[in-house]
Amino acid sequence: MKKRLLHIFLLLVTVTAVTLSSQISAAVRETVSFCIATLVPSLFPFLVLSKLLISSGFCASLGRVMSPLTTRILGLSADCSGVFAVGLISGYPVGALSAVELLKNGRCTREEAQHLLYFCNNCGPAFMIGAVGGIFSSVKTGLVLWLIQLASVMLTALIFNIIRRGGKQEKPSRMNDDTSFDVTSAVRACISSMAVICAFAAFFSAICGILRATNFFGVMHLLGKVLSGELLLCTEKLIYGLLEVTLAVSVHAKNTPMLLAATAFACTFGGASVHMQTAAVCAGSGLSIKKYVALKLIQGAVAFVLTLALCYAV
């Protein structure tokens, strides 16, 4: 029964896509242009640098400096602490790629890599301050939203680590201390990762193009009978936030509490497009994407509440 419903749904989407081919093509062209003009220049260097930082042992050295704080509060080893810092400033999905690289290099256990994955894959300040701040015509807005994301990640990491201490943890294996600095291999490996990221962005832009053209297959029309004003706009923004972060940020970009909170949710959660990119870079690592998505959803909800609280407090 489930398979039949899935087939009917896919057939409906395909027929709709053929009918709305011009709108979808325009959405994909816009996304491809965005990838070439913004995504690749801003993300590809971080992908390569993150691999080099891990393979050269820099993250381990950085982690040893941070470990008195991060080990006690977040439950991260020295190597994981360095990757956590890289993930906070690099953007999606560099944090996830770094956690997998750490695991492959034998610098952490699978349990540690899973714990790290929950918190190291985030929107970077370049996107939040530059792109989001530009869309809202306020660098300050982008900075505040990035700090709210940081607060929600740190808060959930702290709470989760307290819960985690009560369970049985895998004992760390002897870490691999070998280091290397192979730029050619790092660039070659990141080319395929970058292609996957752009492909998912283009695919989800097509899906979002269908949803916008059909008014979410009539769902927003029905919601409009129940909701109104800012609450309806916030709901639409949250739905986009579940799918694709860039589109969610650009839709209804107004400096009102509900819409800012929805933007914070979208950036912190990441959306299905980012999570599929994450699943692609984590393929074969044994890390759970379902648990990761559940934690990101919680972080997004925390960011939503923190933003509302801050807006109504000032």
Tab-separated table of C-alpha atoms in Angstrom:
chain	number	residue	atom	x	y	z
A	1	MET	CA	0.000	0.000	0.000
A	2	LYS	CA	2.789	2.410	0.958
A	3	LYS	CA	4.671	1.615	-2.244
A	4	ARG	CA	1.535	2.221	-4.324
A	5	LEU	CA	0.955	5.595	-2.676
A	6	LEU	CA	4.608	6.479	-3.294
A	7	HIS	CA	4.261	5.566	-6.962
A	8	ILE	CA	1.111	7.690	-7.289
A	9	PHE	CA	2.860	10.620	-5.604
A	10	LEU	CA	5.937	10.337	-7.853
A	11	LEU	CA	3.703	10.129	-10.927
A	12	LEU	CA	1.825	13.249	-9.794
A	13	VAL	CA	5.084	15.136	-9.237
A	14	THR	CA	6.438	14.036	-12.619
A	15	VAL	CA	3.296	15.113	-14.486
A	16	THR	CA	3.336	18.426	-12.617
A	17	ALA	CA	7.020	18.896	-13.436
A	18	VAL	CA	6.362	18.360	-17.154
A	19	THR	CA	3.444	20.792	-17.036
A	20	LEU	CA	5.494	23.427	-15.205
A	21	SER	CA	8.766	22.816	-17.041
A	22	SER	CA	9.398	26.498	-17.790
A	23	GLN	CA	9.040	27.531	-14.116
A	24	ILE	CA	11.207	24.642	-12.966
A	25	SER	CA	13.877	25.392	-15.566
A	26	ALA	CA	13.993	29.003	-14.400
A	27	ALA	CA	14.351	27.907	-10.760
A	28	VAL	CA	17.157	25.463	-11.599
A	29	ARG	CA	18.983	28.043	-13.752
A	30	GLU	CA	18.808	30.501	-10.864
A	31	THR	CA	20.234	27.894	-8.490
A	32	VAL	CA	23.015	26.886	-10.882
A	33	SER	CA	23.953	30.546	-11.239
A	34	PHE	CA	23.945	30.826	-7.445
A	35	CYS	CA	26.208	27.755	-7.187
A	36	ILE	CA	28.695	29.166	-9.699
A	37	ALA	CA	28.663	32.732	-8.392
A	38	THR	CA	28.373	32.125	-4.640
A	39	LEU	CA	28.301	28.536	-3.408
A	40	VAL	CA	31.405	27.138	-5.113
A	41	PRO	CA	33.661	30.173	-4.416
A	42	SER	CA	32.587	30.359	-0.769
A	43	LEU	CA	32.386	26.636	0.046
A	44	PHE	CA	34.954	24.760	-2.076
A	45	PRO	CA	38.030	26.362	-0.422
A	46	PHE	CA	36.627	25.392	3.002
A	47	LEU	CA	36.101	21.793	1.840
A	48	VAL	CA	39.736	21.509	0.775
A	49	LEU	CA	41.066	23.375	3.811
A	50	SER	CA	39.059	21.229	6.231
A	51	LYS	CA	40.625	18.059	4.786
A	52	LEU	CA	44.094	19.588	5.023
A	53	LEU	CA	43.511	20.839	8.574
A	54	ILE	CA	42.558	17.342	9.696
A	55	SER	CA	45.187	15.382	7.749
A	56	SER	CA	47.979	17.761	8.827
A	57	GLY	CA	47.071	17.424	12.519
A	58	PHE	CA	46.060	21.069	12.930
A	59	CYS	CA	42.626	20.179	14.306
A	60	ALA	CA	44.277	17.993	16.928
A	61	SER	CA	46.538	20.866	18.001
A	62	LEU	CA	43.619	23.304	18.071
A	63	GLY	CA	41.547	20.777	19.986
A	64	ARG	CA	44.199	20.429	22.684
A	65	VAL	CA	43.934	24.175	23.304
A	66	MET	CA	40.132	24.025	23.424
A	67	SER	CA	39.805	20.675	25.228
A	68	PRO	CA	39.710	22.010	28.820
A	69	LEU	CA	36.414	23.661	27.874
A	70	THR	CA	34.967	21.433	25.165
A	71	THR	CA	35.808	18.104	26.800
A	72	ARG	CA	34.157	19.058	30.069
A	73	ILE	CA	31.102	20.807	28.601
A	74	LEU	CA	30.542	19.074	25.256
A	75	GLY	CA	32.216	15.717	25.839
A	76	LEU	CA	34.519	16.046	22.817
A	77	SER	CA	38.052	14.739	22.487
A	78	ALA	CA	40.891	17.038	21.390
A	79	ASP	CA	40.615	16.055	17.707
A	80	CYS	CA	36.826	16.378	17.786
A	81	SER	CA	37.072	19.787	19.466
A	82	GLY	CA	39.155	21.120	16.581
A	83	VAL	CA	36.670	19.811	14.007
A	84	PHE	CA	33.805	21.290	16.038
A	85	ALA	CA	35.459	24.725	15.751
A	86	VAL	CA	36.013	24.257	11.993
A	87	GLY	CA	32.358	23.244	11.562
A	88	LEU	CA	31.123	26.392	13.285
A	89	ILE	CA	32.881	28.708	10.823
A	90	SER	CA	32.867	26.713	7.567
A	91	GLY	CA	29.199	26.108	6.730
A	92	TYR	CA	27.184	23.102	5.477
A	93	PRO	CA	28.305	20.354	4.895
A	94	VAL	CA	31.960	20.961	5.793
A	95	GLY	CA	31.385	19.954	9.425
A	96	ALA	CA	29.930	16.588	8.421
A	97	LEU	CA	32.716	15.974	5.906
A	98	SER	CA	35.286	16.817	8.597
A	99	ALA	CA	33.707	14.404	11.100
A	100	VAL	CA	33.787	11.604	8.518
A	101	GLU	CA	37.383	12.456	7.618
A	102	LEU	CA	38.312	12.288	11.302
A	103	LEU	CA	36.722	8.848	11.580
A	104	LYS	CA	38.402	7.561	8.400
A	105	ASN	CA	41.790	8.783	9.641
A	106	GLY	CA	41.352	6.821	12.860
A	107	ARG	CA	41.422	9.939	15.029
A	108	CYS	CA	38.095	9.191	16.754
A	109	THR	CA	35.727	6.310	17.378
A	110	ARG	CA	32.418	5.921	15.564
A	111	GLU	CA	30.519	6.871	18.722
A	112	GLU	CA	32.583	10.064	19.018
A	113	ALA	CA	32.072	10.868	15.321
A	114	GLN	CA	28.307	10.417	15.700
A	115	HIS	CA	28.252	12.723	18.725
A	116	LEU	CA	30.363	15.266	16.819
A	117	LEU	CA	28.124	15.097	13.730
A	118	TYR	CA	25.130	16.284	15.757
A	119	PHE	CA	26.737	19.666	16.438
A	120	CYS	CA	29.536	20.396	13.952
A	121	ASN	CA	27.461	20.801	10.774
A	122	ASN	CA	26.090	24.353	10.718
A	123	CYS	CA	25.509	27.483	8.649
A	124	GLY	CA	28.785	29.392	8.503
A	125	PRO	CA	29.153	33.081	9.381
A	126	ALA	CA	29.951	33.930	5.753
A	127	PHE	CA	26.483	32.785	4.674
A	128	MET	CA	24.662	34.077	7.749
A	129	ILE	CA	26.295	37.513	7.863
A	130	GLY	CA	26.855	37.979	4.126
A	131	ALA	CA	23.902	36.288	2.390
A	132	VAL	CA	21.245	36.412	5.140
A	133	GLY	CA	22.351	39.869	6.271
A	134	GLY	CA	22.211	41.040	2.652
A	135	ILE	CA	18.713	39.644	2.106
A	136	PHE	CA	17.485	41.398	5.259
A	137	SER	CA	19.527	44.528	4.392
A	138	SER	CA	21.245	44.323	7.775
A	139	VAL	CA	24.614	42.792	8.602
A	140	LYS	CA	23.626	43.038	12.266
A	141	THR	CA	20.607	40.796	11.637
A	142	GLY	CA	22.793	38.158	9.999
A	143	LEU	CA	25.310	38.306	12.839
A	144	VAL	CA	22.623	38.019	15.532
A	145	LEU	CA	21.007	35.052	13.753
A	146	TRP	CA	24.398	33.317	13.512
A	147	LEU	CA	24.992	33.897	17.246
A	148	ILE	CA	21.520	32.490	17.986
A	149	GLN	CA	22.391	29.409	15.917
A	150	LEU	CA	25.639	29.094	17.880
A	151	ALA	CA	23.748	29.404	21.184
A	152	SER	CA	21.193	26.752	20.182
A	153	VAL	CA	23.949	24.341	19.088
A	154	MET	CA	25.952	24.860	22.287
A	155	LEU	CA	22.859	24.539	24.488
A	156	THR	CA	21.665	21.305	22.900
A	157	ALA	CA	25.234	19.942	22.898
A	158	LEU	CA	25.529	20.642	26.626
A	159	ILE	CA	22.191	19.001	27.444
A	160	PHE	CA	22.848	16.030	25.167
A	161	ASN	CA	26.280	15.499	26.708
A	162	ILE	CA	24.736	15.376	30.194
A	163	ILE	CA	22.281	12.728	28.965
A	164	ARG	CA	25.074	10.901	27.110
A	165	ARG	CA	27.179	10.588	30.259
A	166	GLY	CA	24.475	8.412	31.780
A	167	GLY	CA	24.760	5.863	28.988
A	168	LYS	CA	27.473	3.408	28.087
A	169	GLN	CA	30.080	5.061	25.883
A	170	GLU	CA	32.472	3.377	23.509
A	171	LYS	CA	36.049	3.505	24.761
A	172	PRO	CA	38.280	5.570	22.497
A	173	SER	CA	40.618	3.517	20.350
A	174	ARG	CA	44.269	4.394	20.028
A	175	MET	CA	44.321	7.397	17.738
A	176	ASN	CA	46.273	7.525	14.515
A	177	ASP	CA	48.970	10.175	14.861
A	178	ASP	CA	50.099	10.032	11.215
A	179	THR	CA	49.931	13.398	9.461
A	180	SER	CA	50.126	14.385	5.810
A	181	PHE	CA	49.742	17.441	3.607
A	182	ASP	CA	48.641	16.306	0.160
A	183	VAL	CA	46.923	19.235	-1.559
A	184	THR	CA	46.382	17.333	-4.818
A	185	SER	CA	44.475	14.495	-3.116
A	186	ALA	CA	42.451	16.951	-1.041
A	187	VAL	CA	41.352	18.957	-4.093
A	188	ARG	CA	40.559	15.812	-6.089
A	189	ALA	CA	38.443	14.394	-3.265
A	190	CYS	CA	36.526	17.655	-2.778
A	191	ILE	CA	35.614	18.050	-6.452
A	192	SER	CA	33.141	15.153	-6.225
A	193	SER	CA	31.779	16.447	-2.898
A	194	MET	CA	31.206	19.886	-4.425
A	195	ALA	CA	29.446	18.364	-7.430
A	196	VAL	CA	27.090	16.426	-5.131
A	197	ILE	CA	26.306	19.570	-3.123
A	198	CYS	CA	25.448	21.564	-6.258
A	199	ALA	CA	23.385	18.694	-7.685
A	200	PHE	CA	21.231	18.486	-4.559
A	201	ALA	CA	20.804	22.260	-4.526
A	202	ALA	CA	19.599	22.169	-8.153
A	203	PHE	CA	17.251	19.233	-7.507
A	204	PHE	CA	15.626	20.853	-4.491
A	205	SER	CA	15.266	24.142	-6.340
A	206	ALA	CA	13.173	22.199	-8.870
A	207	ILE	CA	11.055	20.678	-6.081
A	208	CYS	CA	10.558	24.093	-4.484
A	209	GLY	CA	9.695	25.518	-7.914
A	210	ILE	CA	6.883	22.981	-8.209
A	211	LEU	CA	5.632	23.777	-4.713
A	212	ARG	CA	5.629	27.524	-5.325
A	213	ALA	CA	3.895	27.221	-8.694
A	214	THR	CA	1.170	24.933	-7.260
A	215	ASN	CA	0.883	26.836	-3.962
A	216	PHE	CA	2.081	23.658	-2.210
A	217	PHE	CA	-0.527	21.630	-4.143
A	218	GLY	CA	-3.242	23.802	-2.620
A	219	VAL	CA	-2.120	23.325	0.985
A	220	MET	CA	-1.325	27.012	1.492
A	221	HIS	CA	-4.775	27.919	0.128
A	222	LEU	CA	-6.369	25.715	2.795
A	223	LEU	CA	-4.083	27.106	5.509
A	224	GLY	CA	-5.041	30.611	4.398
A	225	LYS	CA	-8.588	29.891	5.543
A	226	VAL	CA	-7.338	29.096	9.048
A	227	LEU	CA	-4.281	31.310	9.421
A	228	SER	CA	-3.740	34.889	8.391
A	229	GLY	CA	-1.155	37.657	8.322
A	230	GLU	CA	2.297	37.046	9.732
A	231	LEU	CA	1.395	33.598	11.071
A	232	LEU	CA	0.577	32.365	7.565
A	233	LEU	CA	3.812	33.833	6.154
A	234	CYS	CA	5.771	32.244	9.013
A	235	THR	CA	4.181	28.850	8.295
A	236	GLU	CA	5.137	29.067	4.622
A	237	LYS	CA	8.689	30.077	5.552
A	238	LEU	CA	8.962	27.140	7.987
A	239	ILE	CA	7.789	24.704	5.304
A	240	TYR	CA	10.475	25.988	2.935
A	241	GLY	CA	12.919	25.719	5.841
A	242	LEU	CA	12.228	21.996	6.026
A	243	LEU	CA	13.289	21.704	2.374
A	244	GLU	CA	15.923	24.249	1.318
A	245	VAL	CA	17.602	26.872	3.473
A	246	THR	CA	18.474	29.457	0.809
A	247	LEU	CA	14.920	29.705	-0.500
A	248	ALA	CA	13.530	29.763	3.052
A	249	VAL	CA	15.735	32.745	3.904
A	250	SER	CA	14.736	34.728	0.810
A	251	VAL	CA	10.960	34.154	1.126
A	252	HIS	CA	9.118	36.834	3.155
A	253	ALA	CA	12.379	38.440	4.342
A	254	LYS	CA	10.957	40.924	6.828
A	255	ASN	CA	12.312	42.045	10.203
A	256	THR	CA	9.347	40.844	12.258
A	257	PRO	CA	9.666	38.470	15.246
A	258	MET	CA	7.878	35.489	13.669
A	259	LEU	CA	9.651	35.738	10.313
A	260	LEU	CA	13.069	36.243	11.925
A	261	ALA	CA	12.387	33.208	14.131
A	262	ALA	CA	11.434	31.156	11.066
A	263	THR	CA	14.675	32.274	9.380
A	264	ALA	CA	16.667	31.195	12.449
A	265	PHE	CA	14.941	27.805	12.334
A	266	ALA	CA	15.695	27.353	8.618
A	267	CYS	CA	19.392	28.237	8.986
A	268	THR	CA	19.899	26.108	12.089
A	269	PHE	CA	17.947	23.077	10.844
A	270	GLY	CA	19.458	23.194	7.348
A	271	GLY	CA	16.636	21.615	5.357
A	272	ALA	CA	16.290	18.351	3.435
A	273	SER	CA	18.687	19.530	0.720
A	274	VAL	CA	21.528	20.008	3.225
A	275	HIS	CA	20.706	16.754	5.002
A	276	MET	CA	20.869	14.790	1.760
A	277	GLN	CA	24.223	16.423	1.049
A	278	THR	CA	25.264	15.329	4.534
A	279	ALA	CA	24.014	11.797	3.886
A	280	ALA	CA	26.077	11.723	0.684
A	281	VAL	CA	29.331	12.713	2.418
A	282	CYS	CA	28.582	10.300	5.293
A	283	ALA	CA	27.822	7.336	3.001
A	284	GLY	CA	29.690	4.223	4.097
A	285	SER	CA	30.804	5.703	7.426
A	286	GLY	CA	28.180	3.948	9.544
A	287	LEU	CA	26.964	7.247	11.036
A	288	SER	CA	23.211	7.621	11.616
A	289	ILE	CA	21.608	10.359	9.510
A	290	LYS	CA	18.202	9.844	11.160
A	291	LYS	CA	19.578	10.711	14.597
A	292	TYR	CA	21.468	13.654	13.117
A	293	VAL	CA	18.313	15.067	11.486
A	294	ALA	CA	16.354	14.640	14.737
A	295	LEU	CA	18.989	16.624	16.662
A	296	LYS	CA	19.082	19.349	13.988
A	297	LEU	CA	15.297	19.630	14.241
A	298	ILE	CA	15.615	20.167	17.991
A	299	GLN	CA	18.340	22.765	17.437
A	300	GLY	CA	16.116	24.537	14.912
A	301	ALA	CA	13.239	24.620	17.384
A	302	VAL	CA	15.549	26.021	20.085
A	303	ALA	CA	16.778	28.709	17.671
A	304	PHE	CA	13.157	29.604	16.847
A	305	VAL	CA	12.289	30.053	20.544
A	306	LEU	CA	15.510	31.966	21.328
A	307	THR	CA	14.865	34.378	18.441
A	308	LEU	CA	11.304	35.045	19.542
A	309	ALA	CA	12.457	35.587	23.121
A	310	LEU	CA	15.163	38.017	22.010
A	311	CYS	CA	12.816	39.948	19.688
A	312	TYR	CA	10.202	40.446	22.387
A	313	ALA	CA	12.830	41.220	25.040
A	314	VAL	CA	14.443	44.172	23.194
